[in-house]
Structures are given as C-alpha cells and as structure tokens.
C-alpha cells in the first residue's frame, strides 16, 4: 500500500528543494563571479598596456628570466590599468556578468 503525503507536505518539500537549489546557484554564481572579476581585471589591465612596452617572451629563455618578464608585465598591467580605469572597469563588468551567469546555470 503506497504512502500518500498531504498537499502541505509535498508543497513544503518542494519549497525546501527550491531554496536549496537557489542557495547552490547563488554560491556557484558568487564563486564564478569572483573568478570572472579577476579575469576581467587582468584582461582590462592587459588591454591598457601599450603593445610597444611589452617584453618578448621566448620559450628558450631561462625560467628566472620568464618570471622576471611576467612580473614586469604584471607591474605594467597595474600601472597602466590605474591610468586607464575605463578598460579595467569594462573588463570587470563583463567578467562579473559572465561569471555570475555561468554560476547560476551551473548551480
């Protein structure tokens, strides 16, 4: 003999399930949104750097030289990103929206 649940129990369980799904989607959206913000800031900062001031990266270089060049690019991104904040802000907005959308659909 199957057990029959009342309407109030079924509605209550469905609401709890929806709240749990919403909390999972919000958490995933927050995490992916923060990742998108960081990626957007990096891309916006890199777009603000003039191409003639970027160092040339070659695969045959020593690891220490590659780390120094990467550090120099990071410094240039911060320096030029502070001067051209409109590019960084646009990258931040696009990255945050993309991250939150991915997080909501993932959750």
CSV table of C-alpha atoms in Angstrom, one decimal:
chain,number,residue,atom,x,y,z
A,1,UNK,CA,0.0,0.0,0.0
A,2,UNK,CA,1.7,3.3,-1.1
A,3,UNK,CA,2.0,6.1,1.4
A,4,UNK,CA,0.2,9.2,0.4
A,5,UNK,CA,1.6,12.6,1.5
A,6,UNK,CA,-0.6,15.5,2.1
A,7,UNK,CA,-0.6,18.6,-0.1
A,8,UNK,CA,1.1,20.7,2.6
A,9,UNK,CA,3.9,18.2,2.9
A,10,UNK,CA,4.5,18.0,-0.8
A,11,UNK,CA,4.5,21.8,-1.2
A,12,UNK,CA,6.8,22.2,1.8
A,13,UNK,CA,9.3,19.7,0.4
A,14,UNK,CA,9.2,21.3,-3.0
A,15,UNK,CA,9.9,24.7,-1.4
A,16,UNK,CA,12.8,23.4,0.6
A,17,UNK,CA,14.2,21.8,-2.6
A,18,UNK,CA,13.8,25.1,-4.5
A,19,UNK,CA,15.6,27.0,-1.6
A,20,UNK,CA,18.4,24.5,-1.7
A,21,UNK,CA,18.8,24.8,-5.4
A,22,UNK,CA,18.7,28.6,-5.1
A,23,UNK,CA,21.4,28.6,-2.4
A,24,UNK,CA,23.6,26.3,-4.6
A,25,UNK,CA,23.2,28.5,-7.6
A,26,UNK,CA,23.9,31.7,-5.6
A,27,UNK,CA,27.1,30.1,-4.2
A,28,UNK,CA,28.3,29.0,-7.6
A,29,UNK,CA,27.4,32.4,-9.0
A,30,UNK,CA,29.4,34.1,-6.3
A,31,UNK,CA,32.4,31.9,-6.8
A,32,UNK,CA,32.3,32.1,-10.6
A,33,UNK,CA,31.6,35.8,-10.5
A,34,UNK,CA,34.7,36.5,-8.4
A,35,UNK,CA,36.7,34.5,-10.9
A,36,UNK,CA,35.2,36.5,-13.7
A,37,UNK,CA,36.0,39.7,-11.9
A,38,UNK,CA,39.7,38.7,-11.6
A,39,UNK,CA,39.9,37.6,-15.2
A,40,UNK,CA,38.2,40.8,-16.3
A,41,UNK,CA,40.6,42.9,-14.3
A,42,UNK,CA,43.5,41.1,-15.8
A,43,UNK,CA,42.3,41.4,-19.4
A,44,UNK,CA,41.4,45.0,-18.9
A,45,UNK,CA,44.8,45.8,-17.4
A,46,UNK,CA,46.5,44.0,-20.3
A,47,UNK,CA,44.4,45.9,-22.8
A,48,UNK,CA,45.6,49.1,-21.2
A,49,UNK,CA,49.3,48.3,-21.7
A,50,UNK,CA,50.8,49.8,-24.9
A,51,UNK,CA,52.0,47.0,-27.1
A,52,UNK,CA,55.4,48.5,-27.7
A,53,UNK,CA,56.2,48.3,-23.9
A,54,UNK,CA,55.5,44.6,-23.6
A,55,UNK,CA,58.6,42.3,-23.4
A,56,UNK,CA,59.1,39.5,-25.9
A,57,UNK,CA,58.5,36.0,-24.5
A,58,UNK,CA,60.6,33.2,-26.0
A,59,UNK,CA,60.4,29.5,-25.0
A,60,UNK,CA,64.2,29.1,-25.0
A,61,UNK,CA,64.8,31.5,-22.1
A,62,UNK,CA,65.7,30.6,-18.6
A,63,UNK,CA,62.8,30.2,-16.1
A,64,UNK,CA,64.1,33.0,-13.9
A,65,UNK,CA,64.0,35.4,-16.9
A,66,UNK,CA,60.5,34.3,-17.7
A,67,UNK,CA,59.4,35.0,-14.1
A,68,UNK,CA,61.0,38.5,-14.3
A,69,UNK,CA,59.3,39.3,-17.6
A,70,UNK,CA,55.9,38.1,-16.2
A,71,UNK,CA,56.4,40.2,-13.1
A,72,UNK,CA,57.2,43.2,-15.3
A,73,UNK,CA,54.0,42.6,-17.4
A,74,UNK,CA,52.0,42.4,-14.1
A,75,UNK,CA,53.5,45.7,-13.0
A,76,UNK,CA,52.7,47.3,-16.4
A,77,UNK,CA,49.1,46.0,-16.1
A,78,UNK,CA,48.7,47.6,-12.7
A,79,UNK,CA,50.4,50.8,-13.7
A,80,UNK,CA,48.5,51.3,-17.0
A,81,UNK,CA,45.3,49.9,-15.5
A,82,UNK,CA,45.2,52.6,-12.9
A,83,UNK,CA,45.7,55.2,-15.6
A,84,UNK,CA,43.1,53.8,-18.0
A,85,UNK,CA,40.4,52.6,-15.5
A,86,UNK,CA,37.7,52.6,-18.1
A,87,UNK,CA,39.2,49.5,-19.8
A,88,UNK,CA,39.6,47.7,-16.4
A,89,UNK,CA,36.0,48.7,-15.4
A,90,UNK,CA,34.6,47.3,-18.7
A,91,UNK,CA,36.6,44.1,-18.2
A,92,UNK,CA,35.4,43.9,-14.6
A,93,UNK,CA,31.7,44.2,-15.7
A,94,UNK,CA,32.0,41.7,-18.5
A,95,UNK,CA,33.9,39.2,-16.3
A,96,UNK,CA,31.5,39.5,-13.4
A,97,UNK,CA,28.4,39.1,-15.6
A,98,UNK,CA,29.8,36.1,-17.4
A,99,UNK,CA,30.9,34.5,-14.1
A,100,UNK,CA,27.6,35.0,-12.4
A,101,UNK,CA,25.7,33.7,-15.5
A,102,UNK,CA,27.9,30.6,-15.6
A,103,UNK,CA,27.4,30.1,-11.9
A,104,UNK,CA,23.6,30.4,-12.0
A,105,UNK,CA,23.4,28.0,-14.9
A,106,UNK,CA,25.9,25.6,-13.3
A,107,UNK,CA,24.1,25.6,-9.9
